[in-house]
Short mmCIF file of C-alpha atoms in Angstrom, two decimals:
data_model
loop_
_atom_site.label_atom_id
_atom_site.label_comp_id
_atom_site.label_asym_id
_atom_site.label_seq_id
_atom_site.Cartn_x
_atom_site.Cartn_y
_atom_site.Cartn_z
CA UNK A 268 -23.71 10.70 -136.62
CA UNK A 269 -25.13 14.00 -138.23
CA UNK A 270 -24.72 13.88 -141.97
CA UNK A 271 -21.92 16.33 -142.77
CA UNK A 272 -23.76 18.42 -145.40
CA UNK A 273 -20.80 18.19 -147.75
CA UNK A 274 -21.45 20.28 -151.11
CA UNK A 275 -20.81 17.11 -153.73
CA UNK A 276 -18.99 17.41 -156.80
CA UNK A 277 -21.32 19.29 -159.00
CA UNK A 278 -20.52 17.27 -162.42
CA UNK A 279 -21.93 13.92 -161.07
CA UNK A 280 -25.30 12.63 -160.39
CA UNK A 281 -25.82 13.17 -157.10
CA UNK A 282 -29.17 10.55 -157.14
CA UNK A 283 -29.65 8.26 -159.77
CA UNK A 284 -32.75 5.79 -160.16
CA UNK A 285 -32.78 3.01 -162.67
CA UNK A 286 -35.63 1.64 -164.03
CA UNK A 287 -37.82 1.35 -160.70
CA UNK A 288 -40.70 -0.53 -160.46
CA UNK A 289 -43.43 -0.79 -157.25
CA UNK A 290 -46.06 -2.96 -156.40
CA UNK A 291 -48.51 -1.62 -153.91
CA UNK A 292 -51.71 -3.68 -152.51
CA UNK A 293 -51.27 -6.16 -155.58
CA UNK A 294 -51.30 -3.25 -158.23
CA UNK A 295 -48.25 -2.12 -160.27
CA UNK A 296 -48.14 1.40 -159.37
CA UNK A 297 -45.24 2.20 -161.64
CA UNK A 298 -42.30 0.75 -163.52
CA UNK A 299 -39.50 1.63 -165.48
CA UNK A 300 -39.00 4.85 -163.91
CA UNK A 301 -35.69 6.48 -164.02
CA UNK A 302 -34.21 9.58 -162.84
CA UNK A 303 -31.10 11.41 -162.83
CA UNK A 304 -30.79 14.13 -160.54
CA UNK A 305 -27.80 16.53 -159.59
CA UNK A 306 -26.93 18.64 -156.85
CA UNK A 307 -29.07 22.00 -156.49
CA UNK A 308 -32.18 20.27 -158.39
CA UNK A 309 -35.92 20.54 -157.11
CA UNK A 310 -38.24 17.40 -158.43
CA UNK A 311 -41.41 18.34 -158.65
CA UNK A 312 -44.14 14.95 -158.83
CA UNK A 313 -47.07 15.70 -160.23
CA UNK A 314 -49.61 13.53 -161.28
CA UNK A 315 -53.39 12.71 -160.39
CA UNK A 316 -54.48 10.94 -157.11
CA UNK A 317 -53.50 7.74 -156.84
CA UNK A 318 -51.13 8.08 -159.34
CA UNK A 319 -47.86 7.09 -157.13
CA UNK A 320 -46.42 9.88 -155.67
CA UNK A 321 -46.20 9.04 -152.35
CA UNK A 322 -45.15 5.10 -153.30
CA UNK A 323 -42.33 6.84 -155.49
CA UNK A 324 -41.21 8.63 -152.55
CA UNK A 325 -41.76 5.77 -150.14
CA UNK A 326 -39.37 3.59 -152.61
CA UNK A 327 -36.87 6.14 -152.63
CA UNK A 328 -36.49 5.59 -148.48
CA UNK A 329 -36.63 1.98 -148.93
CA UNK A 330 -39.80 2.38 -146.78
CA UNK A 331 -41.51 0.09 -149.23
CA UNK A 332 -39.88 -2.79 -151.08
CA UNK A 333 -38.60 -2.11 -154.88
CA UNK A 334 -40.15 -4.67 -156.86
CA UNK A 335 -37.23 -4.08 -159.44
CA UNK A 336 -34.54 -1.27 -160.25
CA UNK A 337 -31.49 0.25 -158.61
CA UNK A 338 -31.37 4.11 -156.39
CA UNK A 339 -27.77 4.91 -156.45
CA UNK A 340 -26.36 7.77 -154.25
CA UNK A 341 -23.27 8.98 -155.34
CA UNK A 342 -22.98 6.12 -157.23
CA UNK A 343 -23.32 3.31 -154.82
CA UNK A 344 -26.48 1.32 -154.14
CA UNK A 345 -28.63 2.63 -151.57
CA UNK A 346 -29.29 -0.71 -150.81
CA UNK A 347 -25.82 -2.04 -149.46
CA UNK A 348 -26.08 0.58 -146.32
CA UNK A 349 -29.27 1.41 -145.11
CA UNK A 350 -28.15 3.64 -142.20
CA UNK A 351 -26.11 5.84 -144.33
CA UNK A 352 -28.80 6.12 -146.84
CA UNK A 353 -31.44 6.67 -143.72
CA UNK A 354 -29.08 9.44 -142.57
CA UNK A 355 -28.95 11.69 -145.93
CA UNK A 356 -32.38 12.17 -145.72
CA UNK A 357 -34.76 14.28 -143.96
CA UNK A 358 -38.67 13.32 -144.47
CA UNK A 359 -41.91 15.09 -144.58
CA UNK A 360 -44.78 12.42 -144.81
CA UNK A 361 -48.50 13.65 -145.14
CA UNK A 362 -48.76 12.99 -141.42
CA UNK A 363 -46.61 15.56 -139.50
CA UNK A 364 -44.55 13.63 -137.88
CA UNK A 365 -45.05 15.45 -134.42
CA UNK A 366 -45.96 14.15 -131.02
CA UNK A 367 -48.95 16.34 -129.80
CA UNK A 368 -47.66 15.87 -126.26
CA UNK A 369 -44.73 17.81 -127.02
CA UNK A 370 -43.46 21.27 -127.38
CA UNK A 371 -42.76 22.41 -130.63
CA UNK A 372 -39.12 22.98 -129.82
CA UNK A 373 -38.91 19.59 -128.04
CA UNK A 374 -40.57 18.44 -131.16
CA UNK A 375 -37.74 19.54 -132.91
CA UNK A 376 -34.82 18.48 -130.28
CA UNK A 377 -36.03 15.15 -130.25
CA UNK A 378 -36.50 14.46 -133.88
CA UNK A 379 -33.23 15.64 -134.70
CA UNK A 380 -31.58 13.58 -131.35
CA UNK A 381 -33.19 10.56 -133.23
CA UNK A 382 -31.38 11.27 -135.92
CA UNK A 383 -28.32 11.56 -134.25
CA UNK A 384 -27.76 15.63 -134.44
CA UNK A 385 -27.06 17.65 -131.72
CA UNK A 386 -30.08 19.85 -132.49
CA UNK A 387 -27.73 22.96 -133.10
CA UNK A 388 -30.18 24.38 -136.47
CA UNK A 389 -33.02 23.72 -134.37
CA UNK A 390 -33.75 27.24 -133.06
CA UNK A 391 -32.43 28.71 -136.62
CA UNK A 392 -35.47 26.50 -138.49
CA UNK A 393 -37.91 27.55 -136.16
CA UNK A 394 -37.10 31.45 -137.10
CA UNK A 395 -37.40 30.40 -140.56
CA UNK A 396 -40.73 29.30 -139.75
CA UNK A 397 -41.69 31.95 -137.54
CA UNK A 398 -42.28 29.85 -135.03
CA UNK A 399 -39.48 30.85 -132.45
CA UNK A 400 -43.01 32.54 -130.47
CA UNK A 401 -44.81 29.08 -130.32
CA UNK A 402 -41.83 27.29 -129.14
CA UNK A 403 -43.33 26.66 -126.44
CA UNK A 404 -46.75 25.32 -127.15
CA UNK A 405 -47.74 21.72 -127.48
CA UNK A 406 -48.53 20.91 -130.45
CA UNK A 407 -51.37 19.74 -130.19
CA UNK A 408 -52.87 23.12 -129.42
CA UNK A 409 -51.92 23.98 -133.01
CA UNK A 410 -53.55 24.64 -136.39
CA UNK A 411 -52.96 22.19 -138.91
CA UNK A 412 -50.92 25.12 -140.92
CA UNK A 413 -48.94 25.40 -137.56
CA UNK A 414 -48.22 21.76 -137.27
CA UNK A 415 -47.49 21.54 -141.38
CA UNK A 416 -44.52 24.85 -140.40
CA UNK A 417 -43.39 22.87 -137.26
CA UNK A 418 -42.79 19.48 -139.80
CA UNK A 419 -41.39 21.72 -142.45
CA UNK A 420 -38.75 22.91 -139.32
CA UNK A 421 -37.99 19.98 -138.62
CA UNK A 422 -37.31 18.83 -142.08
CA UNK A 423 -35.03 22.49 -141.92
CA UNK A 424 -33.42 21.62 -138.74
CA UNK A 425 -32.12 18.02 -139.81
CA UNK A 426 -29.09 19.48 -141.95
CA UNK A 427 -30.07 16.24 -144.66
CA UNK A 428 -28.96 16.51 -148.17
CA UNK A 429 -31.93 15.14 -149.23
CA UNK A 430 -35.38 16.79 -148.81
CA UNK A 431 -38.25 14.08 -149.35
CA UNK A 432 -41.43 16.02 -149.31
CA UNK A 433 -45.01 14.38 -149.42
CA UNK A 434 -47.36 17.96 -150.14
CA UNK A 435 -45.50 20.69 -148.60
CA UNK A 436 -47.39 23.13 -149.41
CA UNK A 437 -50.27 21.90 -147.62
CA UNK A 438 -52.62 23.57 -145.10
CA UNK A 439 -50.02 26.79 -145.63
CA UNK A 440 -50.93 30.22 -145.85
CA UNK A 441 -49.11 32.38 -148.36
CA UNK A 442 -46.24 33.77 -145.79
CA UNK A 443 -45.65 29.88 -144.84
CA UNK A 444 -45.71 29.12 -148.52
CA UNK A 445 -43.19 31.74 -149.03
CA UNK A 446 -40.59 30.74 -146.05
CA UNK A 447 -41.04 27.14 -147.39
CA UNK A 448 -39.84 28.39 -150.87
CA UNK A 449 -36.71 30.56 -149.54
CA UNK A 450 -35.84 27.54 -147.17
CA UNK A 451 -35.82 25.31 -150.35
CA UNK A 452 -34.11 28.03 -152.41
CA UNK A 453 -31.63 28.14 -149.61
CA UNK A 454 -31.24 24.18 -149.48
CA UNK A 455 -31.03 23.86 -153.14
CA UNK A 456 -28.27 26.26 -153.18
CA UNK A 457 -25.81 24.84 -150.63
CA UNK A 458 -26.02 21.86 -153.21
CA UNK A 459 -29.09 19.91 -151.35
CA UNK A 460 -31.82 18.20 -153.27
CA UNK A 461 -35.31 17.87 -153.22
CA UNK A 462 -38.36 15.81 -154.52
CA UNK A 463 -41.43 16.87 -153.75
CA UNK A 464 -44.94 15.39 -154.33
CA UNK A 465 -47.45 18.53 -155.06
CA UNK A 466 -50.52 19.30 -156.70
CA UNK A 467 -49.65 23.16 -156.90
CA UNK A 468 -46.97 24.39 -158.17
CA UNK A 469 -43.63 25.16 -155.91
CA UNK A 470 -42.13 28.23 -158.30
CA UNK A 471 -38.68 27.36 -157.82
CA UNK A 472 -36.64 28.55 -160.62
CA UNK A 473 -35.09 25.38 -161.87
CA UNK A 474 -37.48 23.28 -160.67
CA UNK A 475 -37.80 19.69 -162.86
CA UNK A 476 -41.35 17.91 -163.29
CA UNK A 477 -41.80 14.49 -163.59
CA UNK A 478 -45.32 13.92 -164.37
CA UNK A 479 -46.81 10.00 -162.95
CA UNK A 480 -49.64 8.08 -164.10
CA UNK A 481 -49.40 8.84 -167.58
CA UNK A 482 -48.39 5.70 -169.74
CA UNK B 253 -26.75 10.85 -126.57
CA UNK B 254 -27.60 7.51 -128.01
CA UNK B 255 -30.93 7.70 -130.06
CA UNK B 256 -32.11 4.26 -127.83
CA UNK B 257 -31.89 6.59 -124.78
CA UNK B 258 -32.98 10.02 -126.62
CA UNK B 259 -36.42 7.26 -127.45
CA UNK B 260 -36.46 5.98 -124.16
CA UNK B 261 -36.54 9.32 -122.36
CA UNK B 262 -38.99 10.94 -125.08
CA UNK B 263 -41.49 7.89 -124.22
CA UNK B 264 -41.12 8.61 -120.38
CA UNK B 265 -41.64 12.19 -120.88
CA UNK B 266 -44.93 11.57 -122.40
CA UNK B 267 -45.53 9.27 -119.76
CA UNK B 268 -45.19 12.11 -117.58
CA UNK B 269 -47.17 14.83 -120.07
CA UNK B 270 -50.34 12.15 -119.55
CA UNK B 271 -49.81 10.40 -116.53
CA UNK B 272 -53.33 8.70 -116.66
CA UNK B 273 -52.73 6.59 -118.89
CA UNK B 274 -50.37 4.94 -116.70
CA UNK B 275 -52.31 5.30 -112.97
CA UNK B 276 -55.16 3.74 -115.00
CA UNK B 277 -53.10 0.58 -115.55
CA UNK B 278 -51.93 0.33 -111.66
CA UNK B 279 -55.08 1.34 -110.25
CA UNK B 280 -56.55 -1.78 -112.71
CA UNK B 281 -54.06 -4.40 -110.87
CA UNK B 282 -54.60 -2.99 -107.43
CA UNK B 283 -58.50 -2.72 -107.91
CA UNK B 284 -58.41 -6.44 -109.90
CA UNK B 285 -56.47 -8.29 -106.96
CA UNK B 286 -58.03 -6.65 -103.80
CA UNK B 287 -61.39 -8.11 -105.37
CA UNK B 288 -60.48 -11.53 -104.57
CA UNK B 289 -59.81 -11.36 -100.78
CA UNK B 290 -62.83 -9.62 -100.40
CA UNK B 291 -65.06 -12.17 -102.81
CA UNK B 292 -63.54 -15.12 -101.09
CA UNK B 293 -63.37 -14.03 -98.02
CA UNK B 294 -61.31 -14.75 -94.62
CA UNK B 295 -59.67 -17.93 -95.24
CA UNK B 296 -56.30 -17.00 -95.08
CA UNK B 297 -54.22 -19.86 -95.85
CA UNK B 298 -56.93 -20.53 -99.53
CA UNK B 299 -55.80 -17.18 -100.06
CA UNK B 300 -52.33 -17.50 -99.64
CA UNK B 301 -52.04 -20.44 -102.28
CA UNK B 302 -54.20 -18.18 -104.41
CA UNK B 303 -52.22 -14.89 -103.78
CA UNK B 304 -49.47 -16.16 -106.34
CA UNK B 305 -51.55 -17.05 -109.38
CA UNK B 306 -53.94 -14.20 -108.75
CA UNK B 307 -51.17 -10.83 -108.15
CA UNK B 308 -49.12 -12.97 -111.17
CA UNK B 309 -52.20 -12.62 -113.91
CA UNK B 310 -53.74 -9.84 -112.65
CA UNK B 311 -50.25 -8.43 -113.90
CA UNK B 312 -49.91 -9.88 -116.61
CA UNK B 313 -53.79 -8.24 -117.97
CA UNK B 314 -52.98 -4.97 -116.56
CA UNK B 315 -49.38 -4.43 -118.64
CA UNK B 316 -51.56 -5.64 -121.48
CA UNK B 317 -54.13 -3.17 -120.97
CA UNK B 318 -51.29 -0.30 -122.06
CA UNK B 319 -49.57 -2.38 -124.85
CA UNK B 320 -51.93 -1.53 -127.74
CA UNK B 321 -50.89 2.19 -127.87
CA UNK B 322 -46.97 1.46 -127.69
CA UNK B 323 -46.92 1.89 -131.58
CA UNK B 324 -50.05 2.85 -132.66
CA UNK B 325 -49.34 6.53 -131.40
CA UNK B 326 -46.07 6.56 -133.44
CA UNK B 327 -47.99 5.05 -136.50
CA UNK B 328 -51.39 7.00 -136.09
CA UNK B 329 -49.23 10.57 -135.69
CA UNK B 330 -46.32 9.54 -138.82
CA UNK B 331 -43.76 9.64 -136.35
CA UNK B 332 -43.09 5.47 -136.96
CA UNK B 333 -41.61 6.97 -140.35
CA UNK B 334 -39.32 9.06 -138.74
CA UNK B 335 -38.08 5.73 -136.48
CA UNK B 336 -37.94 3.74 -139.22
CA UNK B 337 -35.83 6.58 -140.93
CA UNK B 338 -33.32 6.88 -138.06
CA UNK B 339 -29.51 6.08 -139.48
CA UNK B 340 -29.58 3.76 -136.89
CA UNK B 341 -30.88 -0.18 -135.99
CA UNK B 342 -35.14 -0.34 -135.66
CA UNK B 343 -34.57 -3.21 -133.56
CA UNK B 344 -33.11 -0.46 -131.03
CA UNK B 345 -35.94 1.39 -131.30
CA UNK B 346 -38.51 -1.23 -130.88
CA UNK B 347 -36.13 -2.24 -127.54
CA UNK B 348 -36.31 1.15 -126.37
CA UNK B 349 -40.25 1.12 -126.54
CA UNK B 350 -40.40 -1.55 -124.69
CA UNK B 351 -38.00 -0.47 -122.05
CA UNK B 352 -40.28 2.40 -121.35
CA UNK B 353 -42.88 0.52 -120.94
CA UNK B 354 -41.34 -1.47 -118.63
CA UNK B 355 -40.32 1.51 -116.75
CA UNK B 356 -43.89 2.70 -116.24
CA UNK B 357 -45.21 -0.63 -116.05
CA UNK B 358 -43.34 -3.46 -115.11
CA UNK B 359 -41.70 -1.72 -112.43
CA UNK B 360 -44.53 -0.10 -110.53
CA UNK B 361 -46.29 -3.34 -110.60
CA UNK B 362 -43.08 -5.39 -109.26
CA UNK B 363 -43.08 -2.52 -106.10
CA UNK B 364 -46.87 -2.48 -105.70
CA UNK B 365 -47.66 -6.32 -105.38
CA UNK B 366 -45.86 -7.02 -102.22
CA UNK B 367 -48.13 -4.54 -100.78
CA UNK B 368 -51.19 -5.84 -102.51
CA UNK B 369 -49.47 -9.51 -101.36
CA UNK B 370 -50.50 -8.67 -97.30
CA UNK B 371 -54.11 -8.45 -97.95
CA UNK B 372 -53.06 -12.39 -99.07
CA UNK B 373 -51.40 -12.96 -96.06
CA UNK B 374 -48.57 -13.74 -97.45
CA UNK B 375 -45.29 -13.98 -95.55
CA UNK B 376 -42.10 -11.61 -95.51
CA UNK B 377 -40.34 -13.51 -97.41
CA UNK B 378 -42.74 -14.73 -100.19
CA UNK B 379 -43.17 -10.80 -100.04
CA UNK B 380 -40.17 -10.50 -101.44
CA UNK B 381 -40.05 -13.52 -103.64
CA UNK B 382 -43.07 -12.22 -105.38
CA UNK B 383 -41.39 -8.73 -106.04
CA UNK B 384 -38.33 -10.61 -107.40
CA UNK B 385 -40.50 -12.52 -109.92
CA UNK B 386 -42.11 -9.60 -110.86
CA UNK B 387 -38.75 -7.52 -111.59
CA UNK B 388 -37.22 -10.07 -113.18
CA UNK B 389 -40.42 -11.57 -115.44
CA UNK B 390 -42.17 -8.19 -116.88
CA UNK B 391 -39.64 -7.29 -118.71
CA UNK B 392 -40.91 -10.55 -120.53
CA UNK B 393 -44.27 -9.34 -120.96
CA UNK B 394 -43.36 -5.90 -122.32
CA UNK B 395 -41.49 -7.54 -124.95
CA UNK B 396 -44.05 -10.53 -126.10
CA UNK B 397 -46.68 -7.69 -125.52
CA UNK B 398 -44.22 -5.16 -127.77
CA UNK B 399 -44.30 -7.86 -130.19
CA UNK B 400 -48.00 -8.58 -130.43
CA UNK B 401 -48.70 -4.80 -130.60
CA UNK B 402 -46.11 -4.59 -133.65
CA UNK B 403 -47.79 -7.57 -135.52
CA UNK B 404 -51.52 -5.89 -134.87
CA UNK B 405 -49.85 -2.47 -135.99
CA UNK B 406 -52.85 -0.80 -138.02
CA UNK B 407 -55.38 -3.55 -137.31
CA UNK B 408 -58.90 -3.43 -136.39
CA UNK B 409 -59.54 -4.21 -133.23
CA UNK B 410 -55.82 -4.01 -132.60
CA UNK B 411 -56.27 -4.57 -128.64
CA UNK B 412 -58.51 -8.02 -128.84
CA UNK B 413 -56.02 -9.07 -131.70
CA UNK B 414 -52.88 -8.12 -129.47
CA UNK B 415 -54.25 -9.71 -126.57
CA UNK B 416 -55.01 -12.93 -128.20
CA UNK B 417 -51.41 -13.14 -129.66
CA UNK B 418 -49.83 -11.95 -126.56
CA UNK B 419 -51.50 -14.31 -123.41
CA UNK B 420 -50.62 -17.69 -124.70
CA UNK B 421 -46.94 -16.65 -125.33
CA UNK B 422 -46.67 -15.40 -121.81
CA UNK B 423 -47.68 -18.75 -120.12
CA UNK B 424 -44.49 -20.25 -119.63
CA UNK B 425 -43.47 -16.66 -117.78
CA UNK B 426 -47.05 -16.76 -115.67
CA UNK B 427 -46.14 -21.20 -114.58
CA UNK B 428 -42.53 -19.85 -113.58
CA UNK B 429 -43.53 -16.64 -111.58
CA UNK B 430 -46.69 -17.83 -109.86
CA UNK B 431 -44.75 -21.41 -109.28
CA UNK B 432 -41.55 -19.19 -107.30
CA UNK B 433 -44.18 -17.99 -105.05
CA UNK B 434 -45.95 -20.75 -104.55
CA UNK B 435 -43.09 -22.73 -103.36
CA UNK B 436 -41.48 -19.98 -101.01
CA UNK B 437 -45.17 -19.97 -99.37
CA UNK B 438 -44.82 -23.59 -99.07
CA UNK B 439 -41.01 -23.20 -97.54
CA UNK B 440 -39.46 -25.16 -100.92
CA UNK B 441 -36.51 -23.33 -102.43
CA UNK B 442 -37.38 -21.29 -105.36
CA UNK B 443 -34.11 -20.41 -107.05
CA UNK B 444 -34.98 -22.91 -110.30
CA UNK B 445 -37.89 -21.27 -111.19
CA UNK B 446 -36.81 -17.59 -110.67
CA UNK B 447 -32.90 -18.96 -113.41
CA UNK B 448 -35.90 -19.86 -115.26
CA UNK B 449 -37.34 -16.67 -115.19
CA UNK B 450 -34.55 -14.79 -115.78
CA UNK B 451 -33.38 -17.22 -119.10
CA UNK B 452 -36.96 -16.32 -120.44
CA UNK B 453 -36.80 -12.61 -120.10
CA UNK B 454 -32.85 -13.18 -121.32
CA UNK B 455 -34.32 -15.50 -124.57
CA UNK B 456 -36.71 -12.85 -125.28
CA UNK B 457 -34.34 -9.92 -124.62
CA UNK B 458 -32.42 -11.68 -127.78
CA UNK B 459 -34.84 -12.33 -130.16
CA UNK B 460 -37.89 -10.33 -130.18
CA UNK B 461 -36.65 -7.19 -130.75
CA UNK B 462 -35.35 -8.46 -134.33
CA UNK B 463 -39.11 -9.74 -134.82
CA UNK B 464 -40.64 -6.11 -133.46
CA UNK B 465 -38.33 -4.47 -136.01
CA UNK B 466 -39.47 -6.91 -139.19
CA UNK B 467 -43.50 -6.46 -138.04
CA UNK B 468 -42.87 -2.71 -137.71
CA UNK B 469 -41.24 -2.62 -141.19
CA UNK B 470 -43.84 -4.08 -142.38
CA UNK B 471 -46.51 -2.26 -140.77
CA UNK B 472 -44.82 0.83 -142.01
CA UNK B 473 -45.06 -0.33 -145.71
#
């Protein structure tokens, strides 16, 4: 059940939110939001702490209910089939997302067997990472900068259309940060998307803001 | 591959990465139930009449004493988000949990007790009777005890909460098991309680995974 990464037409909205609205722990943490977004298109969230960028891309998985508002994919409700929606995109939480028991390429293989992939870009995302020489090593015995590549492979490795990133850039050094920008640049142009939560900017040409918190 | 067996085997491969975990949960029940011959002493047919009850709950603690971790390690390290992502059911995945841990579980402890059951002096066939009971009622346990863990997802003091929720649900499996023993020892047939057994494990099979999958979702929020 791999998600055929299918360039979509490149005249419609390839994501569309209408005016979304989240509760979390009793608070309103936004409302109204909208967004349309085509193929090719880097979000960038900004925003302070607390200001909802993790919610917004918690609500955007269904993770968390929507108190209000529509996320259409292609134009249908998001809602109506869970699976498929669950199956476009690939997810990078603040936690890694990585059993410390296991390899980093069994890492990998598993995650993407999860998903329903055969693992076949698994060994390709790991070179992107330049982790093809810890392979091998639990991860446990990594750095945090380590583990962060090794989540940002397996992000790589799932094929998804749509790239759901919760501070990317974190714990990398400047050669990570730099394979995480050409594997975006390279996503972005096979007509993938991507939302990202960050505090520093990504400098992706193209790249779209959407600033939270501010009323 | 199915992802409910890709789950299964990942869970039994970290099993195997950290097998302590697990020998500290058999060597529990076997340490637990030898305690009682040797505290009551040499009276073999009181311990014979006690040897159900006893091997049946000291069971039922020790596949508790495992259940806290079954999601907290896939909450604590984000990899819940990634089930709860998978294009396909979470009630799967909350099955497939549970059948690992009634791989590494369940199933040891159905094959150890009839050995523990001889220092009970109990006979061949209530040997065997006990083994069945086992086999057939643990998968039970592993999926009230999958439920409670789901529900205390996050919680503190997860593993008193979890217990709490889990014993009392598990008495109708504990009066059917020990009761199948109890009669073979006492030559009756046993067949009604060990159906019963089975429909338990069978009811439970059928509903609680759909109630995992709702706590987990919610935990997840």
């Amino acid at each position: 059940m791999a998600p055929p990464h299918t360039p979509p037409r490149l005249e419609a909205p390839l994501l569309e939110v209408l005016d979304l609205a989240c509760q979390r722990g009793g608070r309103r943490v936004f409302e109204g939001l909208s967004l349309v977004l085509e193929a090719g298109v880097l979000l960038a969230l900004t925003g302070a702490n607390g200001s909802g960028k993790t919610t917004l891309l918690r609500a955007l998985a269904l993770l968390v209910p929507l108190e209000a508002g529509v996320v259409r994919w292609q134009g249908k409700d998001v809602a109506a089939d869970r699976e498929f929606w669950r199956g476009q995109i690939a997810w990078l939480g603040h936690l890694d997302g990585l059993k410390g028991d296991l390899m980093v390429r069994e890492n990998l293989l598993i995650a993407e067997r999860l998903r329903g992939g055969d693992g076949s870009r698994v060994d390709a995302a790991l070179a992107t990472f330049d982790l093809t020489n810890l392979a091998s090593r639990a991860v446990r015995t990594l750095s945090a900068g380590q583990r962060r590549r090794t989540a940002l492979a397996r992000v790589v490795a799932s094929g998804a259309v749509l790239w759901l990133l919760d501070e990317p850039l974190n714990a990398l050094d400047a050669p990570a940060q730099t394979a995480l920008r050409t594997a975006l640049a390279t996503h972005l142009a096979s007509g993938g998307l991507a939302i990202a939560a960050t505090h520093t900017a990504l400098e992706i040409p193209g790249a779209r803001t959407l600033e939270l918190g501010v009323a | 591959m199915t992802g409910f067996a890709v789950l299964v085997l990942r869970d039994l491969r970290l099993v195997w990465r950290r097998p302590g975990d697990v020998a500290v949960v058999l060597a529990f029940f076997v340490v637990a139930t030898t305690l009682f011959p040797l505290g009551i002493g040499p009276e073999t047919n009181l311990l014979a009449r006690l040897a159900a009850g006893v091997l049946w709950c000291a069971a039922l603690f020790a596949s508790l004493l495992s259940l806290d971790r079954l999601f907290a390690s896939d909450y604590d390290d984000g990899v819940l988000d990634l089930l709860l992502l998978a294009p396909w059911p979470l009630e799967l995945a909350a099955l497939a949990k549970c059948a690992a841990h009634w791989i590494v579980t369940g199933l040891p402890l159905a094959v150890l007790a009839p050995l523990l059951g001889v220092a009970f002096g109990l006979d061949a066939k209530s040997l065997l009777v006990l083994a069945a009971t086992l086999a057939v009622g643990t998968p039970t346990l592993s999926l009230i005890g999958g439920l409670a863990a789901s529900l205390t997802l996050g919680a503190r003091r997860g593993g008193a909460l979890l217990a709490l929720l889990a014993l009392p649900l598990c008495i109708p499996t504990l009066i059917f098991g020990a009761s199948a023993v109890e009669t073979s020892v006492s030559g009756e047939g046993f067949g009604v309680h060990l159906a019963i057994l089975t429909a338990l494990a069978l009811v439970s099979l059928a509903t609680l995974p759909w109630a995992m999958a709702a706590a987990l979702r919610q935990g997840g929020e």
